[in-house]
mmCIF file of C-alpha atoms and ligand atoms in Angstrom:
data_model
loop_
_atom_site.group_PDB
_atom_site.id
_atom_site.type_symbol
_atom_site.label_atom_id
_atom_site.label_comp_id
_atom_site.label_asym_id
_atom_site.label_seq_id
_atom_site.Cartn_x
_atom_site.Cartn_y
_atom_site.Cartn_z
ATOM 1 C CA MET J 1351 16.104 -42.078 50.269
ATOM 2 C CA THR J 1352 14.076 -38.641 50.632
ATOM 3 C CA PHE J 1353 14.549 -35.642 49.069
ATOM 4 C CA ILE J 1354 13.688 -32.258 50.409
ATOM 5 C CA ALA J 1355 13.478 -29.514 47.646
ATOM 6 C CA LEU J 1356 13.607 -26.315 48.604
ATOM 7 C CA THR J 1357 11.981 -23.590 47.124
ATOM 8 C CA ARG J 1358 10.602 -19.716 46.972
ATOM 9 C CA ALA J 1359 8.038 -18.043 45.582
ATOM 10 C CA VAL J 1360 8.701 -15.565 42.327
ATOM 11 C CA PRO J 1361 8.399 -12.209 43.649
ATOM 12 C CA ALA J 1362 6.356 -9.406 41.633
ATOM 13 C CA SER J 1363 9.987 -7.237 42.075
ATOM 14 C CA ILE J 1364 11.580 -9.880 39.629
ATOM 15 C CA VAL J 1365 10.960 -7.625 36.807
ATOM 16 C CA SER J 1366 13.985 -5.287 38.167
ATOM 17 C CA CYS J 1367 16.054 -8.695 38.679
ATOM 18 C CA GLU J 1368 20.166 -8.882 37.845
ATOM 19 C CA LEU J 1369 20.703 -9.401 33.926
ATOM 20 C CA THR J 1370 24.482 -10.302 32.701
ATOM 21 C CA HIS J 1371 24.166 -11.735 29.208
ATOM 22 C CA LEU J 1372 20.949 -10.774 28.374
ATOM 23 C CA ASP J 1373 18.761 -7.916 27.517
ATOM 24 C CA ARG J 1374 15.911 -7.272 29.652
ATOM 25 C CA GLU J 1375 12.320 -8.697 28.345
ATOM 26 C CA PRO J 1376 8.910 -8.199 30.010
ATOM 27 C CA ILE J 1377 8.527 -10.672 32.358
ATOM 28 C CA ASN J 1378 4.823 -11.964 32.904
ATOM 29 C CA VAL J 1379 5.158 -12.657 36.806
ATOM 30 C CA GLU J 1380 1.649 -14.532 36.569
ATOM 31 C CA ILE J 1381 3.270 -17.022 34.100
ATOM 32 C CA ALA J 1382 6.551 -17.068 35.706
ATOM 33 C CA ASP J 1383 4.305 -18.070 39.161
ATOM 34 C CA ALA J 1384 2.562 -20.694 37.087
ATOM 35 C CA GLN J 1385 5.225 -22.399 35.863
ATOM 36 C CA HIS J 1386 7.454 -22.031 38.717
ATOM 37 C CA ALA J 1387 4.368 -23.739 40.866
ATOM 38 C CA ALA J 1388 4.090 -26.499 37.791
ATOM 39 C CA TYR J 1389 8.082 -27.191 38.630
ATOM 40 C CA GLU J 1390 7.137 -27.499 41.653
ATOM 41 C CA ALA J 1391 4.912 -30.297 41.239
ATOM 42 C CA ALA J 1392 7.546 -31.947 39.158
ATOM 43 C CA LEU J 1393 9.659 -31.776 41.371
ATOM 44 C CA ARG J 1394 6.782 -33.789 43.854
ATOM 45 C CA ALA J 1395 6.239 -36.251 41.254
ATOM 46 C CA SER J 1396 9.999 -37.272 40.823
ATOM 47 C CA GLY J 1397 9.999 -37.770 45.131
ATOM 48 C CA CYS J 1398 10.742 -34.908 46.479
ATOM 49 C CA ARG J 1399 9.235 -33.141 49.177
ATOM 50 C CA VAL J 1400 8.948 -29.176 48.524
ATOM 51 C CA GLU J 1401 9.524 -27.004 51.402
ATOM 52 C CA ARG J 1402 8.682 -23.520 50.204
ATOM 53 C CA LEU J 1403 10.717 -20.404 51.986
ATOM 54 C CA ASP J 1404 8.713 -17.081 53.269
ATOM 55 C CA ALA J 1405 8.452 -15.023 50.728
ATOM 56 C CA THR J 1406 10.864 -11.946 50.161
ATOM 57 C CA PRO J 1407 8.904 -10.087 47.944
ATOM 58 C CA ASP J 1408 11.351 -7.310 47.981
ATOM 59 C CA LEU J 1409 15.040 -9.505 46.117
ATOM 60 C CA PRO J 1410 14.072 -9.727 42.871
ATOM 61 C CA ASP J 1411 16.022 -12.474 42.401
ATOM 62 C CA SER J 1412 14.870 -15.227 45.520
ATOM 63 C CA VAL J 1413 13.164 -17.127 43.708
ATOM 64 C CA PHE J 1414 16.762 -18.479 42.403
ATOM 65 C CA VAL J 1415 17.822 -20.604 45.481
ATOM 66 C CA GLU J 1416 20.292 -22.582 44.155
ATOM 67 C CA ASP J 1417 22.355 -19.388 44.534
ATOM 68 C CA ILE J 1418 22.961 -19.244 47.994
ATOM 69 C CA ALA J 1419 23.896 -22.651 49.363
ATOM 70 C CA VAL J 1420 25.720 -25.579 48.310
ATOM 71 C CA VAL J 1421 24.007 -28.751 50.559
ATOM 72 C CA LEU J 1422 25.620 -31.886 50.552
ATOM 73 C CA ASP J 1423 25.303 -34.564 52.797
ATOM 74 C CA GLU J 1424 27.687 -33.592 55.256
ATOM 75 C CA LEU J 1425 27.404 -29.768 55.859
ATOM 76 C CA ALA J 1426 25.776 -26.941 53.750
ATOM 77 C CA VAL J 1427 27.826 -23.798 52.583
ATOM 78 C CA ILE J 1428 26.161 -20.855 52.630
ATOM 79 C CA THR J 1429 26.697 -18.508 49.873
ATOM 80 C CA ARG J 1430 27.831 -14.879 49.698
ATOM 81 C CA PRO J 1431 26.639 -14.314 46.442
ATOM 82 C CA GLY J 1432 28.407 -12.084 43.224
ATOM 83 C CA ALA J 1433 25.964 -10.055 42.949
ATOM 84 C CA SER J 1434 25.801 -7.539 45.870
ATOM 85 C CA SER J 1435 21.816 -7.020 45.570
ATOM 86 C CA ARG J 1436 21.613 -10.677 46.053
ATOM 87 C CA ARG J 1437 23.607 -11.059 49.416
ATOM 88 C CA PRO J 1438 19.991 -10.252 51.576
ATOM 89 C CA GLU J 1439 18.611 -13.373 50.193
ATOM 90 C CA SER J 1440 21.459 -16.083 52.401
ATOM 91 C CA ALA J 1441 19.682 -15.612 55.901
ATOM 92 C CA SER J 1442 16.542 -17.232 55.638
ATOM 93 C CA VAL J 1443 17.819 -19.850 53.411
ATOM 94 C CA ALA J 1444 20.350 -20.430 56.355
ATOM 95 C CA THR J 1445 17.693 -20.353 59.200
ATOM 96 C CA ALA J 1446 15.951 -22.922 56.618
ATOM 97 C CA LEU J 1447 19.484 -25.021 56.206
ATOM 98 C CA ALA J 1448 19.785 -25.091 59.445
ATOM 99 C CA ARG J 1449 17.188 -27.351 60.139
ATOM 100 C CA TYR J 1450 18.961 -30.262 58.167
ATOM 101 C CA ARG J 1451 22.470 -29.546 57.931
ATOM 102 C CA ASP J 1452 25.769 -27.879 60.114
ATOM 103 C CA LEU J 1453 26.074 -24.373 58.301
ATOM 104 C CA VAL J 1454 29.214 -22.795 57.106
ATOM 105 C CA THR J 1455 29.795 -19.534 55.634
ATOM 106 C CA ILE J 1456 31.911 -17.615 52.584
ATOM 107 C CA ALA J 1457 33.122 -14.824 54.069
ATOM 108 C CA ALA J 1458 34.431 -11.399 52.159
ATOM 109 C CA PRO J 1459 36.295 -10.989 49.818
ATOM 110 C CA GLY J 1460 34.955 -14.478 48.679
ATOM 111 C CA PHE J 1461 31.885 -14.185 46.711
ATOM 112 C CA LEU J 1462 30.375 -17.747 45.116
ATOM 113 C CA ASP J 1463 26.718 -18.057 43.308
ATOM 114 C CA GLY J 1464 25.649 -21.706 43.652
ATOM 115 C CA GLY J 1465 24.855 -22.397 39.832
ATOM 116 C CA ASP J 1466 28.927 -22.043 39.747
ATOM 117 C CA VAL J 1467 29.074 -25.285 41.351
ATOM 118 C CA LEU J 1468 28.888 -28.745 40.045
ATOM 119 C CA CYS J 1469 29.268 -31.534 42.810
ATOM 120 C CA VAL J 1470 29.749 -35.407 40.466
ATOM 121 C CA GLY J 1471 30.767 -37.858 43.657
ATOM 122 C CA ARG J 1472 33.348 -36.481 45.724
ATOM 123 C CA ARG J 1473 34.926 -33.930 42.954
ATOM 124 C CA ILE J 1474 33.464 -30.729 43.068
ATOM 125 C CA PHE J 1475 33.923 -28.175 40.340
ATOM 126 C CA VAL J 1476 33.798 -24.527 40.737
ATOM 127 C CA GLY J 1477 33.082 -21.692 38.232
ATOM 128 C CA LEU J 1478 35.537 -18.720 38.138
ATOM 129 C CA SER J 1479 33.009 -16.360 36.904
ATOM 130 C CA SER J 1480 31.521 -12.863 37.454
ATOM 131 C CA ARG J 1481 29.842 -14.089 40.362
ATOM 132 C CA THR J 1482 32.454 -16.556 41.538
ATOM 133 C CA ASN J 1483 36.336 -15.584 42.817
ATOM 134 C CA ALA J 1484 39.254 -17.601 43.916
ATOM 135 C CA GLN J 1485 38.955 -16.829 47.545
ATOM 136 C CA ALA J 1486 35.304 -17.952 47.679
ATOM 137 C CA VAL J 1487 36.685 -21.589 45.971
ATOM 138 C CA GLU J 1488 39.753 -21.546 48.591
ATOM 139 C CA GLN J 1489 37.046 -21.439 51.228
ATOM 140 C CA LEU J 1490 35.199 -23.819 50.055
ATOM 141 C CA ARG J 1491 37.978 -26.097 49.348
ATOM 142 C CA GLY J 1492 39.047 -25.785 53.277
ATOM 143 C CA PHE J 1493 34.876 -26.661 54.342
ATOM 144 C CA VAL J 1494 34.852 -29.906 52.151
ATOM 145 C CA THR J 1495 38.260 -31.474 52.182
ATOM 146 C CA PRO J 1496 37.623 -32.707 55.576
ATOM 147 C CA HIS J 1497 34.977 -34.612 54.507
ATOM 148 C CA GLY J 1498 36.636 -36.376 51.325
ATOM 149 C CA TYR J 1499 35.310 -33.676 48.243
ATOM 150 C CA SER J 1500 38.405 -32.521 46.123
ATOM 151 C CA VAL J 1501 37.317 -29.111 44.881
ATOM 152 C CA GLU J 1502 38.900 -28.058 41.366
ATOM 153 C CA SER J 1503 38.142 -24.738 39.521
ATOM 154 C CA VAL J 1504 36.764 -23.998 36.358
ATOM 155 C CA THR J 1505 37.175 -21.078 34.169
ATOM 156 C CA VAL J 1506 33.652 -19.695 33.417
ATOM 157 C CA ARG J 1507 33.178 -16.981 30.361
ATOM 158 C CA GLY J 1508 30.003 -15.900 28.059
ATOM 159 C CA VAL J 1509 27.638 -17.763 30.630
ATOM 160 C CA LEU J 1510 26.903 -16.541 33.826
ATOM 161 C CA HIS J 1511 27.388 -19.535 35.725
ATOM 162 C CA LEU J 1512 29.192 -23.340 35.234
ATOM 163 C CA LYS J 1513 26.005 -24.769 35.019
ATOM 164 C CA SER J 1514 24.005 -23.254 32.691
ATOM 165 C CA ALA J 1515 27.378 -25.090 30.337
ATOM 166 C CA VAL J 1516 26.815 -28.495 31.862
ATOM 167 C CA THR J 1517 25.100 -30.020 34.455
ATOM 168 C CA ARG J 1518 25.079 -33.377 35.770
ATOM 169 C CA ILE J 1519 22.567 -35.971 34.103
ATOM 170 C CA GLY J 1520 23.260 -39.485 35.883
ATOM 171 C CA ALA J 1521 26.212 -41.254 38.684
ATOM 172 C CA SER J 1522 28.952 -39.732 36.316
ATOM 173 C CA THR J 1523 27.248 -38.794 33.236
ATOM 174 C CA LEU J 1524 27.180 -34.540 32.170
ATOM 175 C CA LEU J 1525 25.303 -32.487 29.840
ATOM 176 C CA ILE J 1526 27.665 -30.059 28.334
ATOM 177 C CA ASN J 1527 28.103 -27.427 25.829
ATOM 178 C CA ARG J 1528 31.663 -27.866 24.562
ATOM 179 C CA ALA J 1529 30.971 -24.444 22.405
ATOM 180 C CA LEU J 1530 30.883 -22.791 25.787
ATOM 181 C CA ILE J 1531 32.939 -24.604 28.307
ATOM 182 C CA ASP J 1532 35.869 -25.992 28.277
ATOM 183 C CA ALA J 1533 35.360 -30.273 28.510
ATOM 184 C CA THR J 1534 39.251 -31.344 29.538
ATOM 185 C CA PRO J 1535 38.817 -31.332 33.359
ATOM 186 C CA PHE J 1536 35.589 -33.340 32.577
ATOM 187 C CA ARG J 1537 37.342 -35.754 30.674
ATOM 188 C CA ASP J 1538 37.066 -38.509 33.590
ATOM 189 C CA PHE J 1539 33.065 -38.751 33.290
ATOM 190 C CA ASP J 1540 30.690 -39.703 30.065
ATOM 191 C CA GLN J 1541 29.471 -36.734 28.614
ATOM 192 C CA LEU J 1542 26.493 -35.979 26.348
ATOM 193 C CA GLU J 1543 26.796 -32.942 24.278
ATOM 194 C CA THR J 1544 23.216 -30.678 23.613
ATOM 195 C CA ASP J 1545 22.495 -30.099 20.260
ATOM 196 C CA PRO J 1546 24.560 -27.249 18.768
ATOM 197 C CA ASP J 1547 20.454 -25.455 18.040
ATOM 198 C CA GLU J 1548 20.198 -24.989 21.460
ATOM 199 C CA PRO J 1549 23.106 -23.005 22.932
ATOM 200 C CA ALA J 1550 21.652 -22.784 26.621
ATOM 201 C CA ALA J 1551 20.744 -26.301 26.903
ATOM 202 C CA ALA J 1552 23.309 -28.032 29.186
ATOM 203 C CA ASN J 1553 21.315 -27.378 32.654
ATOM 204 C CA ALA J 1554 18.911 -30.471 33.634
ATOM 205 C CA LEU J 1555 18.426 -30.902 37.506
ATOM 206 C CA LEU J 1556 18.734 -34.512 38.147
ATOM 207 C CA VAL J 1557 16.546 -36.097 40.884
ATOM 208 C CA GLU J 1558 17.681 -39.537 41.512
ATOM 209 C CA SER J 1559 16.736 -41.546 38.306
ATOM 210 C CA VAL J 1560 14.325 -38.435 36.913
ATOM 211 C CA LEU J 1561 15.675 -35.972 34.738
ATOM 212 C CA LEU J 1562 13.478 -32.516 34.621
ATOM 213 C CA PHE J 1563 14.539 -30.911 31.115
ATOM 214 C CA PRO J 1564 13.450 -27.320 29.690
ATOM 215 C CA THR J 1565 10.459 -27.893 26.872
ATOM 216 C CA ALA J 1566 12.554 -25.024 25.113
ATOM 217 C CA PHE J 1567 15.615 -27.914 23.944
ATOM 218 C CA PRO J 1568 13.258 -30.636 21.733
ATOM 219 C CA LYS J 1569 16.437 -31.562 20.275
ATOM 220 C CA THR J 1570 18.830 -32.030 23.349
ATOM 221 C CA ARG J 1571 15.722 -33.891 24.985
ATOM 222 C CA GLU J 1572 15.472 -36.063 22.186
ATOM 223 C CA ARG J 1573 19.280 -37.048 22.666
ATOM 224 C CA LEU J 1574 18.537 -37.284 26.581
ATOM 225 C CA GLU J 1575 15.825 -39.684 25.548
ATOM 226 C CA LYS J 1576 17.873 -41.883 23.283
ATOM 227 C CA ALA J 1577 20.622 -42.151 25.983
ATOM 228 C CA GLY J 1578 17.907 -43.832 27.438
ATOM 229 C CA LEU J 1579 16.750 -40.837 30.672
ATOM 230 C CA ASP J 1580 13.557 -40.631 32.531
ATOM 231 C CA VAL J 1581 13.303 -37.243 31.078
ATOM 232 C CA ARG J 1582 9.798 -34.930 32.347
ATOM 233 C CA THR J 1583 9.955 -31.807 31.142
ATOM 234 C CA VAL J 1584 9.195 -28.390 32.139
ATOM 235 C CA ASP J 1585 8.136 -25.282 30.820
ATOM 236 C CA ALA J 1586 10.350 -22.440 32.146
ATOM 237 C CA SER J 1587 10.410 -19.897 29.697
ATOM 238 C CA GLU J 1588 9.608 -16.959 32.000
ATOM 239 C CA LEU J 1589 12.496 -17.144 34.494
ATOM 240 C CA ALA J 1590 14.865 -17.986 31.300
ATOM 241 C CA LYS J 1591 14.301 -14.445 30.666
ATOM 242 C CA ALA J 1592 15.824 -13.385 34.122
ATOM 243 C CA GLU J 1593 18.878 -15.655 33.414
ATOM 244 C CA GLY J 1594 17.289 -18.800 35.591
ATOM 245 C CA ALA J 1595 17.796 -22.372 34.547
ATOM 246 C CA LEU J 1596 15.516 -25.254 36.227
ATOM 247 C CA THR J 1597 18.704 -26.232 38.548
ATOM 248 C CA CYS J 1598 18.417 -22.191 39.767
ATOM 249 C CA CYS J 1599 15.058 -22.890 41.611
ATOM 250 C CA SER J 1600 15.274 -25.488 44.288
ATOM 251 C CA LEU J 1601 18.312 -26.795 46.698
ATOM 252 C CA LEU J 1602 17.728 -30.539 47.067
ATOM 253 C CA LEU J 1603 18.703 -32.035 49.913
ATOM 254 C CA ARG J 1604 19.147 -35.964 51.071
ATOM 255 C CA VAL J 1605 17.558 -36.525 54.021
HETATM 256 C C1 LIG T 1108 21.068 -12.856 38.941
HETATM 257 O O1 LIG T 1108 21.507 -12.778 38.146
HETATM 258 O O2 LIG T 1108 21.731 -13.506 39.704
HETATM 259 C C2 LIG T 1108 19.441 -14.036 38.429
HETATM 260 N N1 LIG T 1108 18.862 -12.744 37.123
HETATM 261 C C3 LIG T 1108 19.325 -14.994 37.754
HETATM 262 C C4 LIG T 1108 20.225 -16.655 38.754
HETATM 263 C C5 LIG T 1108 20.267 -17.873 37.595
HETATM 264 N N2 LIG T 1108 20.797 -18.266 38.835
HETATM 265 C C6 LIG T 1108 21.412 -19.996 38.352
HETATM 266 O O3 LIG T 1108 21.879 -20.045 37.383
HETATM 267 N N3 LIG T 1108 21.527 -20.700 39.447
#
């Protein structure tokens, strides 16, 4: 099986990115760019073919392509991002995805960020957050139910997205920070908890059997390795200042 990873370069304008739960800190664009290139290299080493979208220098958050689509094997849903500054990112992502998937689109008054969507098999969990509303969840449900998926919404508070608090690290195993999210909706899955000293450690990127994980969270990394996972670390410290994590910087498609 081949995976394509869609990515997009870090724009110099990232210094004026959206911020919700973090205070603005200076971002070194050169370092961010080098870390992003290392992330793309890690994706390649994990078996992905990396396709970079054309750069969009005037869109500060455009490196975070995950928010702009929900890609399933059967179709791709182009989102209407919760932050209005991010809505112009959608057209180019749609053009790239149209080569691989039938497309449907979230429409106003719905808004949704891909970072709020966690797929575990045929179950799709969607965070109701400052970036995703119930109307969009209803639209998503209408798109995916005919393909055999169920959609469940989960309240997200205190963090940007659902996947800031929980991500998938195996076919039916989750990495979760229970201090940030109610674990009850995920009770049917195995759960590995993040280390309490590392509140931002729940975002890991699974590519087949390889788990890409930030260098910043060694204690949680140890837990993952003890659980037998093939963990490869990536330094994502500069983009973390823009409230971005590992899943945010790619859209993975099975082809
Ligand atoms: C934003 O606020 O939209 C960006 N600064 C960060 C987006 C991170 N995306 C993600 O977690 N999926």
